[in-house]
């Protein structure tokens, strides 16, 4: 067992920017990325808003430095853009002495390419090879030259949070020296129609924890973080941005799609994450909520917050008001936002919040500075009661 | 620290579930395999049976029986692996969306298509609030879950872990992959896959569930000493060094392995890798395989573990599994090795207990 898990690099692409700098600027200026759907070819593109990455696949391929002649799944391109940025910051190079793993979370894998060619097999049947979740992670691993360990989680909306947690556990066990962890999820007709069929898609920008919330907005994107052990830092010479101090995974064990009224799974998860970080509830300065903006999630998560923190709730908000719900990528995207908060002493808000659903649960509504911010908790909950909480510390 | 298999259940193309023992006489298949399903009536009411797809029923029943046979009330954790998840539900919803997007679709297929729906179902049924994850990483999906489970035991986080591996073959998925050239183009039966001398494999399916524990008991089937996964290796020499190093970590040499279980699937480009490895490293061991029983699919190695856990416990090795002409007097140590076109190498090391 080795000690701390250090974060030495990160990369992101989301509806609010193609890289870390752009994302940070949008968060600071409270510029939401939720708007009309322009790229996804859905019949419902005019009925809903989403946090879409505003580039065609061809444009994404250019940004990623990939061939624009090949039909990559959108997730491969988003993933490579984010992983390139993270790898560059952490001075990643392929090495046999630093055992490196790539661990990702996703829910749709290569679904967008499958949708394009499922009824046009004569044009391109290759989609069958890039459909699975794991095949996208492998394409990204091959791009980087990772050979030691590659793995993929699909636990719905907590997928990439689980990838981050597992990377940390593998390093702690001494099985890896460095882990590139994160996730990706592109918009697809499959998920848009899926969430529509559940009546939890909002036609207007989502309002997490607001009394008048009407559901979630889907989003897309990718984010990766580089985790290193103390020993690896000495080889790479990286200076850590911050530390991943706690994590936990629990299950709500209530329903395939709904969350329990008392937020049992979420409560257990946050509580266990605190224990794993050796922290008390009042050590947490800010919580990046799961906060999707659905009636059910926000009630359940809110109840869990009240159970755990009582009347001493830390500051909290949901940055899904900026990016939409990026499903399997959400845990990683919000991990990057949490690290940015620690790095820059800022707390990012839930823009658009108006009327509290509960007078005790009022999120941060304006970007505000927080000098000396120390510990941030980030929640990711998913279908099937899959709950994951991560804690990042300065 | 030692980890044991307490119970192992499999629904497969063989009579593995009802008879609960390794098949002496394999069921014969042509071109592709299909699961032999149990009677689901004893497990689910008619409404549930209608709503749940084939893989969800099979996966859930395997898990329920594994928990039952382990003699525990519920597991502390649930870990699953699948290459493609619930394919039938995915196809159903995808076809609906692609043919008439604007119609109103029932959410059932979408919800059930989420990969971890079986793990979630078991969590609700047994009120398991513990760790619950799903790996979807092609042919190491199952071994990734097993690795996670071993780490959980090492960290003393669990006493009983339910580990599942599942993948299904639908007609639609078969047709697509056949057209893409992934399967053998000639007609083939399962007992002839190794003599086919051609590329491509014969696809199959299966769901397997295991209760793992770190508690000693005469009911334990086998001990799991190690699992090792490596995404890619430069060449065959590196593969041999990697396998030897994995054994050395456990204080073993290649000659300590009585039985090497290989992932031969009848694709000549794939199977030569096994042949070179066993000829060079394990000339004295018995070499065996299992994909002539279950077919080729992402989590076939879970069936491999099911088969050889029971084979070790019973000390029985049917002739149809043996690749070389050797026999072992006792099967004390087994090494399972699977790979996919020289990627996703995975080892599972078992000992008699």
XYZ file of C-alpha atoms in Angstrom:
747
model
C 0.000 0.000 0.000
C 1.320 3.412 -0.893
C 0.097 6.749 0.381
C -1.320 9.740 -1.417
C -2.834 9.837 -4.884
C -1.633 12.977 -6.638
C -3.292 14.645 -9.609
C -0.692 15.892 -12.047
C -2.610 16.619 -15.202
C -6.065 17.061 -16.617
C -7.860 17.592 -19.874
C -11.443 18.297 -20.796
C -13.796 19.047 -23.644
C -17.396 19.955 -22.904
C -20.162 22.292 -24.013
C -18.298 25.147 -22.305
C -14.924 24.702 -23.949
C -12.446 22.556 -25.851
C -9.811 22.592 -23.106
C -9.211 23.359 -19.431
C -8.612 27.082 -19.962
C -11.820 27.590 -21.920
C -13.848 25.585 -19.397
C -12.424 27.622 -16.522
C -13.220 30.895 -18.282
C -16.822 29.849 -18.941
C -17.277 28.774 -15.326
C -15.839 32.032 -14.052
C -17.987 34.119 -16.360
C -21.055 31.957 -15.707
C -21.411 31.187 -19.391
C -23.592 28.089 -19.710
C -23.122 25.756 -22.666
C -26.739 24.636 -22.749
C -28.469 25.666 -25.944
C -30.102 24.488 -29.153
C -29.021 21.114 -30.554
C -27.085 21.693 -33.779
C -24.950 18.640 -34.493
C -26.991 15.629 -33.336
C -29.348 14.589 -36.116
C -32.420 13.893 -33.997
C -36.028 14.595 -34.922
C -36.292 16.206 -31.496
C -33.430 18.641 -31.953
C -35.834 21.580 -31.846
C -37.762 20.285 -28.846
C -34.961 20.095 -26.319
C -31.842 22.019 -25.375
C -28.563 20.245 -24.592
C -24.970 20.792 -23.622
C -23.574 19.897 -27.014
C -19.905 20.216 -27.963
C -20.343 22.574 -30.891
C -18.105 20.827 -33.412
C -18.828 18.270 -36.112
C -16.876 15.021 -35.967
C -14.666 16.314 -38.761
C -13.841 19.421 -36.765
C -13.199 17.293 -33.673
C -10.835 15.081 -35.677
C -8.869 18.189 -36.658
C -8.628 19.343 -33.028
C -7.575 15.825 -32.000
C -4.947 15.704 -34.750
C -6.607 12.610 -36.246
C -7.355 11.777 -39.841
C -10.490 13.519 -41.060
C -11.061 10.782 -43.651
C -11.849 8.053 -41.156
C -15.229 7.559 -39.489
C -14.340 7.585 -35.801
C -17.025 7.255 -33.172
C -17.558 10.709 -31.660
C -16.446 9.364 -28.285
C -13.029 8.379 -29.637
C -12.482 11.954 -30.806
C -13.759 13.591 -27.611
C -11.700 11.149 -25.546
C -8.489 11.746 -27.488
C -8.852 15.534 -27.264
C -9.224 15.355 -23.467
C -6.545 12.706 -22.957
C -4.008 14.601 -25.114
C -4.369 17.662 -22.912
C -4.085 15.666 -19.682
C -1.087 13.701 -20.964
C 0.716 16.851 -22.056
C 0.278 18.561 -18.699
C 1.538 15.487 -16.838
C 4.471 15.113 -19.272
C 3.291 11.624 -20.161
C 5.489 9.477 -22.293
C 5.347 5.776 -22.922
C 7.574 4.095 -20.428
C 8.205 0.567 -19.321
C 9.433 1.691 -15.928
C 6.285 3.662 -15.071
C 3.453 1.132 -15.259
C 0.554 3.151 -16.608
C -3.108 2.268 -16.942
C -5.932 3.900 -18.849
C -9.270 3.504 -17.092
C -12.405 5.101 -18.471
C -16.122 5.231 -17.951
C -18.774 5.543 -20.622
C -22.350 4.512 -21.257
C -22.772 4.710 -25.040
C -19.350 3.661 -26.348
C -19.510 3.839 -30.151
C -23.292 4.188 -30.316
C -23.306 7.300 -32.531
C -21.386 5.493 -35.286
C -23.646 2.469 -34.884
C -26.663 4.754 -35.364
C -25.161 6.200 -38.543
C -24.502 2.854 -40.215
C -26.847 0.321 -38.620
C -29.146 0.470 -41.622
C -26.338 1.237 -44.105
C -24.128 -1.798 -43.740
C -22.841 -1.521 -47.292
C -21.346 1.889 -46.481
C -19.512 0.960 -43.313
C -19.853 -2.176 -41.243
C -16.801 -1.345 -39.119
C -19.109 0.141 -36.507
C -19.574 -3.358 -35.144
C -15.933 -3.299 -34.026
C -16.189 0.077 -32.304
C -19.633 -0.286 -30.761
C -18.663 -1.620 -27.347
C -17.655 0.653 -24.482
C -14.260 -1.043 -24.174
C -13.381 -0.588 -27.832
C -13.316 3.208 -27.470
C -11.010 3.022 -24.455
C -8.723 0.746 -26.464
C -8.601 3.227 -29.355
C -7.551 5.937 -26.909
C -5.011 3.596 -25.270
C -3.534 2.745 -28.679
C -3.346 6.441 -29.508
C -1.306 7.072 -26.339
C 0.675 3.840 -26.532
C -0.612 2.547 -23.169
C 0.087 -1.161 -22.826
C 0.033 -2.166 -19.167
C -3.581 -1.927 -18.212
C -6.766 -0.766 -19.924
C -10.228 -0.985 -18.424
C -13.703 0.419 -18.858
C -16.624 0.938 -16.512
C -20.257 1.226 -17.409
C -22.279 1.965 -14.301
C -24.487 4.513 -16.033
C -23.982 8.072 -14.782
C -21.311 7.200 -12.203
C -19.078 5.393 -14.755
C -16.143 7.799 -14.902
C -16.227 8.495 -11.155
C -15.730 4.756 -10.697
C -12.859 4.817 -13.187
C -11.153 7.525 -11.109
C -11.693 5.532 -7.920
C -10.345 2.304 -9.413
C -7.241 4.055 -10.784
C -6.508 5.285 -7.272
C -7.039 1.822 -5.786
C -4.709 0.183 -8.324
C -1.985 2.720 -7.492
C -2.508 2.240 -3.748
C -2.135 -1.514 -4.198
C 1.123 -0.964 -6.061
C -0.302 -2.543 -9.230
C 0.149 0.670 -11.233
C 2.496 3.648 -10.867
C 0.328 6.045 -12.816
C -3.254 5.980 -14.008
C -4.956 8.082 -16.635
C -8.563 8.067 -15.527
C -11.748 9.650 -16.784
C -14.516 9.131 -19.253
C -16.422 10.180 -22.337
C -19.991 10.210 -23.561
C -21.256 11.758 -26.766
C -24.854 12.670 -27.424
C -26.746 9.988 -29.297
C -30.270 9.461 -30.491
C -30.328 6.365 -28.296
C -29.855 8.294 -25.055
C -31.912 11.324 -26.094
C -34.880 9.070 -26.861
C -34.205 6.931 -23.813
C -34.374 9.839 -21.387
C -37.330 11.236 -23.334
C -39.190 7.948 -22.863
C -38.661 8.301 -19.111
C -40.129 11.834 -19.162
C -37.116 13.330 -17.388
C -35.783 15.556 -20.200
C -36.363 19.266 -19.737
C -37.198 21.451 -22.733
C -35.560 24.420 -21.039
C -32.188 24.822 -19.253
C -32.144 22.578 -16.176
C -32.584 24.049 -12.702
C -31.016 21.720 -10.166
C -32.503 21.991 -6.662
C -35.050 24.561 -7.893
C -38.696 24.147 -6.902
C -39.712 24.602 -10.545
C -37.206 22.175 -12.021
C -38.526 20.173 -14.953
C -35.850 17.578 -15.606
C -32.347 17.234 -16.953
C -30.578 18.417 -20.088
C -28.309 15.930 -21.754
C -24.759 16.988 -22.414
C -21.641 15.498 -23.932
C -17.929 15.641 -23.421
C -14.852 13.928 -22.120
C -12.386 14.498 -19.324
C -9.268 12.744 -18.059
C -7.030 13.188 -15.026
C -3.548 11.816 -14.468
C -3.017 10.160 -11.081
C 0.471 9.450 -9.758
C 1.906 7.886 -6.629
C 4.540 9.673 -4.562
C 7.253 7.467 -6.046
C 6.107 8.260 -9.570
C 6.263 11.997 -8.853
C 9.962 11.581 -8.163
C 10.472 10.049 -11.607
C 8.203 12.383 -13.589
C 9.258 15.485 -11.670
C 5.637 16.649 -11.738
C 4.352 18.934 -9.039
C 0.888 17.833 -8.013
C -2.128 20.081 -8.543
C -4.036 18.493 -5.669
C -4.770 15.165 -4.017
C -7.559 12.603 -4.389
C -8.149 11.874 -0.718
C -11.392 9.929 -0.553
C -13.773 7.778 -2.511
C -16.636 5.382 -2.032
C -19.105 3.377 -4.075
C -22.426 2.191 -2.703
C -25.788 1.136 -4.062
C -29.176 2.646 -3.350
C -30.784 -0.816 -3.835
C -34.127 0.812 -4.463
C -35.096 0.888 -8.155
C -33.572 0.603 -11.652
C -34.145 4.277 -12.500
C -35.538 6.040 -9.437
C -33.689 7.132 -6.293
C -34.964 6.330 -2.814
C -36.851 9.007 -0.918
C -34.453 9.013 2.014
C -31.376 9.045 -0.235
C -29.945 5.971 1.488
C -27.406 5.103 -1.218
C -26.207 8.689 -1.539
C -25.992 9.084 2.242
C -23.946 5.905 2.650
C -21.700 6.897 -0.219
C -20.841 10.393 0.997
C -20.370 9.067 4.523
C -17.997 6.288 3.443
C -16.039 8.670 1.217
C -15.514 10.966 4.212
C -14.267 8.018 6.268
C -11.879 6.923 3.546
C -10.466 10.470 3.445
C -10.293 10.596 7.259
C -12.424 13.729 7.241
C -15.459 14.927 9.172
C -18.521 16.420 7.508
C -17.482 19.920 8.600
C -14.135 19.550 6.812
C -15.937 19.717 3.456
C -15.914 23.238 2.007
C -17.990 22.620 -1.083
C -19.957 19.829 -2.767
C -20.242 19.473 -6.516
C -23.657 17.809 -6.549
C -24.911 15.113 -8.845
C -27.851 17.580 -9.151
C -29.379 16.586 -12.460
C -32.474 18.761 -12.127
C -34.929 15.870 -12.127
C -37.611 16.012 -9.456
C -36.552 12.660 -8.037
C -32.747 12.965 -7.966
C -32.647 16.359 -6.333
C -35.126 15.376 -3.597
C -33.208 12.197 -2.833
C -29.755 13.813 -2.919
C -31.055 16.755 -0.877
C -32.392 14.391 1.771
C -29.036 12.592 1.921
C -27.218 15.940 2.332
C -29.463 16.910 5.230
C -29.003 13.527 6.888
C -25.220 13.704 6.657
C -24.507 17.387 7.259
C -27.498 18.356 9.425
C -27.802 22.126 9.711
C -24.144 22.709 8.869
C -24.373 22.228 5.149
C -21.286 23.239 3.217
C -21.623 25.331 0.069
C -22.886 23.310 -2.869
C -24.000 23.597 -6.483
C -24.530 21.543 -9.613
C -22.372 22.427 -12.593
C -24.745 20.456 -14.828
C -26.360 23.872 -15.398
C -23.242 24.601 -17.479
C -22.571 21.303 -19.253
C -25.817 19.375 -19.145
C -25.740 15.847 -17.802
C -22.844 14.208 -19.603
C -23.795 10.735 -18.269
C -20.740 8.472 -18.177
C -18.404 11.479 -18.526
C -20.043 13.494 -15.728
C -17.896 12.141 -12.879
C -14.684 13.029 -14.731
C -15.893 16.413 -15.968
C -17.002 17.379 -12.474
C -13.733 16.034 -11.050
C -11.887 18.470 -13.330
C -14.178 21.284 -12.149
C -13.496 20.311 -8.523
C -9.749 20.409 -9.138
C -10.139 23.796 -10.854
C -11.983 25.085 -7.782
C -9.143 23.971 -5.507
C -6.498 25.312 -7.867
C -8.087 28.717 -8.353
C -9.883 29.221 -5.022
C -13.221 29.609 -6.749
C -16.613 27.990 -6.322
C -18.720 27.595 -9.391
C -22.477 28.026 -9.160
C -25.739 26.592 -10.451
C -26.689 29.459 -12.749
C -30.407 29.855 -13.348
C -31.442 28.780 -9.864
C -34.438 30.840 -8.684
C -36.841 29.287 -6.183
C -35.632 26.846 -3.502
C -37.286 23.418 -3.421
C -36.341 23.353 0.255
C -35.395 26.455 2.283
C -32.457 24.571 3.804
C -31.038 23.561 0.421
C -29.961 26.657 -1.447
C -27.090 26.209 -3.884
C -24.430 28.755 -4.756
C -25.840 30.881 -7.581
C -22.915 33.174 -8.412
C -19.287 32.282 -9.008
C -17.510 33.288 -5.833
C -13.983 33.228 -4.546
C -13.089 30.979 -1.609
C -9.540 31.674 -0.475
C -8.007 28.721 1.304
C -10.553 26.192 0.066
C -9.387 22.765 1.176
C -11.742 19.858 0.613
C -14.279 19.310 -2.165
C -16.728 16.468 -2.458
C -18.093 15.429 -5.866
C -21.151 13.193 -6.264
C -22.045 10.984 -9.241
C -25.145 8.830 -9.071
C -26.610 6.624 -11.747
C -29.348 4.298 -12.888
C -29.388 1.062 -10.982
C -28.625 2.966 -7.768
C -24.922 3.153 -8.673
C -23.536 5.849 -6.361
C -19.980 7.171 -6.246
C -18.472 10.015 -4.239
C -14.962 11.415 -4.670
C -13.126 13.860 -2.403
C -10.367 16.156 -3.649
C -8.121 18.116 -1.310
C -5.506 20.845 -1.520
C -4.677 -13.802 2.256
C -6.528 -16.477 0.303
C -9.633 -16.074 -1.829
C -11.904 -19.001 -2.603
C -14.736 -19.787 -4.962
C -17.615 -20.783 -2.677
C -20.209 -21.347 -5.382
C -20.168 -21.314 -9.183
C -23.232 -21.367 -11.441
C -23.474 -21.185 -15.205
C -26.224 -20.983 -17.774
C -24.514 -21.953 -21.000
C -25.062 -23.840 -24.260
C -24.391 -27.027 -22.255
C -26.577 -28.576 -19.548
C -24.578 -26.807 -16.902
C -27.332 -25.218 -14.875
C -29.827 -28.033 -14.262
C -27.233 -30.765 -13.888
C -24.741 -28.515 -12.152
C -21.753 -30.549 -13.225
C -19.267 -30.479 -16.019
C -20.586 -32.019 -19.235
C -19.121 -35.414 -20.198
C -20.940 -35.445 -23.515
C -21.026 -32.015 -25.136
C -24.219 -30.794 -26.791
C -23.499 -30.343 -30.501
C -24.021 -27.012 -32.281
C -23.599 -25.845 -35.840
C -22.406 -22.291 -36.671
C -23.337 -20.767 -33.313
C -24.179 -21.730 -29.753
C -27.297 -20.948 -27.755
C -27.887 -21.049 -24.029
C -29.950 -23.900 -22.598
C -32.362 -21.981 -20.413
C -33.809 -23.107 -17.092
C -37.483 -22.780 -16.270
C -37.789 -19.182 -15.151
C -41.260 -19.758 -13.638
C -39.816 -20.653 -10.258
C -37.966 -17.352 -10.062
C -40.189 -14.658 -11.574
C -43.896 -13.958 -11.906
C -45.475 -13.750 -15.395
C -45.277 -9.942 -15.537
C -41.590 -9.973 -14.643
C -40.905 -12.763 -17.121
C -42.546 -10.832 -19.923
C -40.722 -7.612 -19.136
C -37.263 -9.053 -18.566
C -35.106 -10.014 -21.531
C -33.432 -13.395 -21.841
C -30.033 -12.269 -20.547
C -31.509 -10.435 -17.573
C -33.494 -13.498 -16.529
C -30.469 -15.770 -17.027
C -28.077 -13.414 -15.280
C -30.402 -12.896 -12.350
C -31.144 -16.617 -11.944
C -27.446 -17.508 -11.988
C -26.773 -14.883 -9.339
C -29.720 -15.969 -7.182
C -28.607 -19.615 -7.263
C -24.967 -18.690 -6.615
C -26.020 -16.760 -3.499
C -28.294 -19.625 -2.429
C -25.648 -22.311 -2.923
C -23.044 -20.248 -1.123
C -25.316 -20.438 1.902
C -25.246 -16.709 2.541
C -28.035 -14.234 3.095
C -26.562 -11.695 0.695
C -23.192 -10.679 -0.715
C -21.279 -7.652 0.563
C -20.466 -6.518 -2.956
C -21.617 -7.161 -6.522
C -19.151 -6.979 -9.402
C -20.043 -7.827 -13.004
C -18.333 -8.027 -16.353
C -19.828 -7.981 -19.840
C -18.527 -7.175 -23.285
C -21.736 -5.856 -24.779
C -24.301 -5.747 -21.995
C -27.907 -6.487 -22.716
C -27.828 -6.764 -26.508
C -31.456 -7.735 -27.101
C -32.744 -4.673 -25.221
C -30.194 -2.436 -26.938
C -31.236 -3.696 -30.383
C -34.906 -3.356 -29.550
C -34.607 0.276 -28.489
C -32.126 1.145 -31.248
C -34.412 -0.261 -33.944
C -37.374 1.653 -32.542
C -35.403 4.900 -32.520
C -33.959 4.404 -35.998
C -37.214 3.353 -37.680
C -39.646 5.780 -36.094
C -37.965 8.235 -33.791
C -41.041 10.380 -33.247
C -43.263 7.565 -31.952
C -43.568 7.256 -28.220
C -41.268 4.491 -26.995
C -41.715 2.459 -23.833
C -38.666 2.993 -21.606
C -38.298 -0.671 -20.567
C -35.800 -1.709 -23.242
C -33.764 1.477 -22.725
C -33.599 0.969 -18.975
C -32.720 -2.708 -19.288
C -30.094 -1.944 -21.926
C -27.970 -0.148 -19.339
C -25.121 -2.547 -18.738
C -25.413 -2.881 -14.977
C -29.135 -3.635 -14.885
C -28.501 -7.196 -13.641
C -26.233 -6.006 -10.823
C -28.860 -3.430 -9.894
C -31.650 -5.999 -9.933
C -29.737 -8.250 -7.550
C -28.945 -5.257 -5.315
C -32.644 -4.401 -5.043
C -33.717 -8.025 -4.507
C -31.235 -8.670 -1.685
C -30.981 -5.081 -0.430
C -27.239 -4.941 -1.082
C -26.089 -1.385 -0.395
C -22.421 -2.217 -0.857
C -19.977 -1.680 -3.698
C -21.554 -2.497 -7.061
C -19.790 -1.989 -10.395
C -19.661 -3.291 -13.937
C -16.706 -3.667 -16.267
C -17.268 -3.470 -20.015
C -13.856 -4.103 -21.447
C -14.115 -6.656 -24.205
C -12.442 -9.996 -23.450
C -11.053 -8.894 -20.064
C -14.387 -7.658 -18.720
C -14.698 -10.668 -16.415
C -11.059 -10.745 -15.315
C -11.189 -6.998 -14.556
C -14.049 -7.740 -12.174
C -12.110 -10.609 -10.641
C -9.066 -8.383 -10.126
C -11.269 -5.796 -8.426
C -12.719 -8.509 -6.157
C -9.258 -9.746 -5.132
C -8.233 -6.188 -4.235
C -11.402 -5.767 -2.143
C -10.520 -8.909 -0.163
C -6.933 -7.714 0.208
C -8.256 -4.414 1.593
C -10.534 -6.380 3.969
C -13.610 -4.638 2.602
C -15.713 -7.749 2.036
C -16.270 -11.331 3.120
C -18.519 -12.391 0.254
C -18.499 -10.932 -3.232
C -20.886 -11.903 -6.015
C -18.998 -11.891 -9.319
C -20.934 -12.204 -12.592
C -19.952 -12.547 -16.225
C -22.555 -12.376 -18.968
C -22.931 -11.899 -22.696
C -25.693 -12.844 -25.086
C -25.807 -13.665 -28.780
C -28.864 -12.462 -30.659
C -29.781 -13.372 -34.222
C -29.347 -9.744 -35.274
C -25.918 -9.447 -33.689
C -24.880 -12.761 -35.220
C -25.953 -11.638 -38.698
C -24.060 -8.357 -38.418
C -20.836 -9.898 -37.188
C -21.048 -12.722 -39.690
C -21.375 -10.150 -42.449
C -18.392 -8.250 -41.013
C -16.343 -11.445 -41.321
C -15.797 -12.094 -37.628
C -17.081 -15.651 -37.700
C -16.127 -18.660 -39.767
C -17.478 -18.460 -43.292
C -17.785 -22.233 -43.674
C -20.345 -24.357 -41.839
C -18.850 -25.771 -38.704
C -19.815 -27.791 -35.639
C -18.411 -27.099 -32.211
C -16.337 -30.254 -31.839
C -14.511 -29.458 -35.076
C -13.483 -25.874 -34.402
C -9.850 -26.727 -33.730
C -9.418 -28.677 -36.958
C -11.016 -25.974 -39.108
C -7.682 -24.400 -40.030
C -9.397 -21.145 -40.917
C -9.832 -17.666 -39.494
C -12.871 -16.531 -37.507
C -14.525 -18.179 -34.530
C -17.839 -19.793 -33.647
C -19.850 -17.414 -31.484
C -21.531 -18.337 -28.238
C -23.039 -16.912 -25.096
C -23.395 -17.516 -21.403
C -23.999 -16.139 -17.946
C -21.921 -17.254 -14.972
C -22.037 -16.237 -11.320
C -19.629 -16.918 -8.496
C -19.646 -16.194 -4.809
C -16.070 -15.493 -3.755
C -14.995 -15.422 -0.139
C -11.880 -15.164 1.989
C -13.374 -17.525 4.572
C -12.118 -21.124 4.659
C -14.724 -23.843 4.296
C -14.897 -27.445 3.080
C -17.609 -26.189 0.714
C -15.152 -24.007 -1.190
C -14.519 -25.257 -4.721
C -11.074 -23.820 -5.456
C -8.673 -21.160 -4.295
C -7.941 -18.202 -6.580
C -4.290 -17.323 -6.126
C -3.909 -14.576 -8.671
C -5.324 -12.767 -11.646
C -3.111 -10.823 -14.031
C -4.196 -8.640 -16.932
C -2.024 -6.990 -19.562
C -3.469 -4.966 -22.426
C -0.705 -5.485 -24.936
C 2.736 -7.070 -25.161
C 5.388 -6.429 -27.797
C 5.923 -10.049 -28.880
C 5.708 -13.734 -27.984
C 8.934 -13.573 -25.945
C 7.443 -10.839 -23.815
C 4.329 -12.941 -23.356
C 6.433 -15.811 -22.046
C 8.346 -13.528 -19.671
C 5.079 -12.025 -18.476
C 3.538 -15.453 -17.742
C 6.696 -16.668 -15.978
C 6.846 -13.463 -13.921
C 3.194 -13.848 -12.892
C 3.919 -17.379 -11.631
C 7.140 -16.266 -9.939
C 5.169 -13.691 -7.944
C 3.302 -16.635 -6.421
C 6.539 -18.509 -5.838
C 5.825 -20.925 -8.683
C 7.595 -22.209 -11.766
C 5.968 -23.246 -15.011
C 6.555 -26.904 -14.115
C 4.317 -26.475 -11.035
C 1.259 -26.066 -13.264
C -0.595 -29.347 -13.777
C -3.152 -28.011 -16.183
C -3.024 -25.035 -18.539
C -6.472 -23.946 -19.725
C -6.394 -22.018 -22.967
C -8.836 -19.768 -24.767
C -8.533 -21.570 -28.117
C -11.474 -20.518 -30.264
C -10.638 -22.178 -33.578
C -9.345 -19.014 -35.237
C -5.916 -20.098 -36.505
C -4.420 -16.615 -36.132
C -5.463 -16.675 -32.480
C -4.705 -20.284 -31.587
C -1.066 -20.346 -32.726
C -0.308 -17.959 -29.857
C -1.496 -20.574 -27.345
C 0.380 -23.348 -29.065
C 3.708 -21.529 -29.067
C 3.265 -20.515 -25.433
C 2.431 -23.998 -24.154
C 5.113 -25.709 -26.246
C 7.756 -23.348 -24.921
C 6.691 -22.922 -21.306
C 4.518 -25.857 -20.347
C 5.743 -28.949 -22.227
C 4.937 -31.268 -19.306
C 1.515 -29.909 -18.329
C -1.890 -31.007 -19.551
C -3.318 -28.466 -22.009
C -7.082 -28.037 -22.157
C -9.730 -25.732 -23.638
C -13.449 -24.990 -23.250
C -14.726 -22.771 -26.057
C -15.976 -25.843 -27.960
C -18.598 -25.969 -25.184
C -19.678 -22.351 -24.856
C -18.456 -20.640 -28.021
C -16.490 -17.464 -28.356
C -17.725 -14.360 -26.545
C -16.270 -11.577 -24.439
C -16.877 -13.189 -21.057
C -16.287 -16.812 -22.120
C -13.456 -16.950 -19.565
C -16.141 -16.830 -16.846
C -17.462 -20.109 -18.230
C -13.853 -21.337 -18.256
C -13.569 -20.554 -14.559
C -16.910 -22.262 -13.864
C -15.836 -25.377 -15.750
C -12.386 -25.811 -14.272
C -13.403 -24.853 -10.731
C -15.810 -27.793 -10.808
C -13.322 -30.005 -12.667
C -10.702 -29.365 -9.982
C -13.080 -29.965 -7.117
C -14.246 -33.265 -8.665
C -10.794 -34.094 -10.101
C -12.444 -34.961 -13.409
C -11.210 -33.857 -16.793
C -13.276 -35.050 -19.763
C -11.295 -36.157 -22.836
C -13.031 -33.690 -25.126
C -11.321 -30.801 -23.313
C -7.770 -32.062 -23.629
C -5.546 -30.585 -26.321
C -2.419 -32.699 -25.851
C -2.381 -36.389 -25.024
C -1.262 -35.920 -21.449
C -3.169 -36.795 -18.277
C -2.451 -35.573 -14.776
C -2.709 -37.808 -11.745
C -3.840 -34.916 -9.628
C -4.937 -31.453 -10.685
C -3.491 -29.268 -7.955
C -2.677 -26.130 -9.875
C -4.441 -24.699 -12.900
C -3.510 -21.678 -14.969
C -6.182 -20.191 -17.244
C -4.913 -17.998 -20.062
C -7.050 -16.084 -22.530
C -6.203 -13.404 -25.089
C -7.726 -11.832 -28.171
C -5.473 -11.561 -31.211
C -2.499 -10.881 -28.967
C -4.297 -8.195 -26.974
C -6.023 -8.306 -23.595
C -3.931 -11.073 -22.081
C -5.446 -12.477 -18.893
C -4.270 -15.117 -16.436
C -6.195 -16.738 -13.601
C -4.244 -19.013 -11.257
C -6.212 -21.641 -9.299
C -5.191 -24.073 -6.576
C -6.939 -27.071 -5.134
C -8.315 -26.405 -1.681
